[in-house]
mmCIF file of C-alpha atoms in Angstrom:
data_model
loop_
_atom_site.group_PDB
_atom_site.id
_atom_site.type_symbol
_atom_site.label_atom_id
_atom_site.label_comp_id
_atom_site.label_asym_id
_atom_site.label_seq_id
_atom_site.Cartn_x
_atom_site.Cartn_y
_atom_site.Cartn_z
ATOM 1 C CA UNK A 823 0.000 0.000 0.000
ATOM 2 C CA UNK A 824 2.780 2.298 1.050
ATOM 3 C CA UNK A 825 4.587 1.869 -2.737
ATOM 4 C CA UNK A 826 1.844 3.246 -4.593
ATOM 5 C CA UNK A 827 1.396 5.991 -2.446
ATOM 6 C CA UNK A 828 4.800 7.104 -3.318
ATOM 7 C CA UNK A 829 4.701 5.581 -6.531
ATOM 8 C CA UNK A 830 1.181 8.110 -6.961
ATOM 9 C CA UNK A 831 3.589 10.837 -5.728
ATOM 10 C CA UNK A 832 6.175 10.543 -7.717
ATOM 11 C CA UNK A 833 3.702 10.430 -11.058
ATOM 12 C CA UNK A 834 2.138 13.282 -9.880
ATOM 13 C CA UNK A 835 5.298 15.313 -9.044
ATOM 14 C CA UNK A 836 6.879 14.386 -12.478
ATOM 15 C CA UNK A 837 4.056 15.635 -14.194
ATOM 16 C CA UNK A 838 4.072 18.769 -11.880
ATOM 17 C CA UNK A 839 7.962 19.098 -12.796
ATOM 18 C CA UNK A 840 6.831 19.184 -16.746
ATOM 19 C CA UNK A 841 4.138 21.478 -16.640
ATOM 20 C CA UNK A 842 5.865 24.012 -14.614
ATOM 21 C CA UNK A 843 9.215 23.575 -16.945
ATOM 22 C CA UNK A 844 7.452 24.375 -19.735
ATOM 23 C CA UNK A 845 5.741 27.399 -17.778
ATOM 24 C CA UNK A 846 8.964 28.630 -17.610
ATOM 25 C CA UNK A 847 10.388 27.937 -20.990
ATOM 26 C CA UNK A 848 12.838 25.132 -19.287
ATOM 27 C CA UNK A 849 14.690 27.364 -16.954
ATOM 28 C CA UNK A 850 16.456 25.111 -15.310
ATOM 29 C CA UNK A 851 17.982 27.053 -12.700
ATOM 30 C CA UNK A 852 14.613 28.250 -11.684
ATOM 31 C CA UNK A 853 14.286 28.049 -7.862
ATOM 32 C CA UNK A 854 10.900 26.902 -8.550
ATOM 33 C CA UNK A 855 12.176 23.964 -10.547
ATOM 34 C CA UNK A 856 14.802 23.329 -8.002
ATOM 35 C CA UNK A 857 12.455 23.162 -5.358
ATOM 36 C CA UNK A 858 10.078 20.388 -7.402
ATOM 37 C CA UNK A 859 13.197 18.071 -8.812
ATOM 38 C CA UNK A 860 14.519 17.925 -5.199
ATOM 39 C CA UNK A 861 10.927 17.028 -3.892
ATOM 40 C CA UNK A 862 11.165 14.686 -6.691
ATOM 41 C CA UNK A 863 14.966 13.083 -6.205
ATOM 42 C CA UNK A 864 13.804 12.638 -2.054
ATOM 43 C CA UNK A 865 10.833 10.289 -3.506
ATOM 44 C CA UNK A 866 12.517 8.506 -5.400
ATOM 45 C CA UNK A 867 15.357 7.675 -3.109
ATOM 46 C CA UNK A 868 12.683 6.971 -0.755
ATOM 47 C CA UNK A 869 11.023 4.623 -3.298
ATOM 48 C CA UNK A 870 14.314 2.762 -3.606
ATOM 49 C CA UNK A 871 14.674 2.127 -0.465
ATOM 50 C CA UNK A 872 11.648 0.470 0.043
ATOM 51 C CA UNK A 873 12.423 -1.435 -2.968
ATOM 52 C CA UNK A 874 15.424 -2.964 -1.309
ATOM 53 C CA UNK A 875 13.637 -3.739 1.500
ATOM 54 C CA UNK A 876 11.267 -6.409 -0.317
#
């Protein structure tokens, strides 16, 4: 149960992340962007940890 809820997160975020990119015309450096890809890279990592725990 706990994997899809991050997994749901993680979908969500991305798609959040490509929106707002384009938004901004792919500013990269945007502290907006930032902020989502590191929301992003923390589920992720936190996705592979569960992984490893199964």
């Amino acid at each position: 149960m706990k994997q899809i809820t991050i997994q749901e997160k993680i979908y969500k975020l991305r798609e959040e992340l490509y929106f707002v990119s384009n938004q901004l015309n792919y500013d990269l450096t945007n502290p907006i962007l930032v902020s989502i890809s590191q929301q992003l890279d923390q589920l992720l990592n936190q996705y592979a940890r569960i992984k490893q725990e199964i």
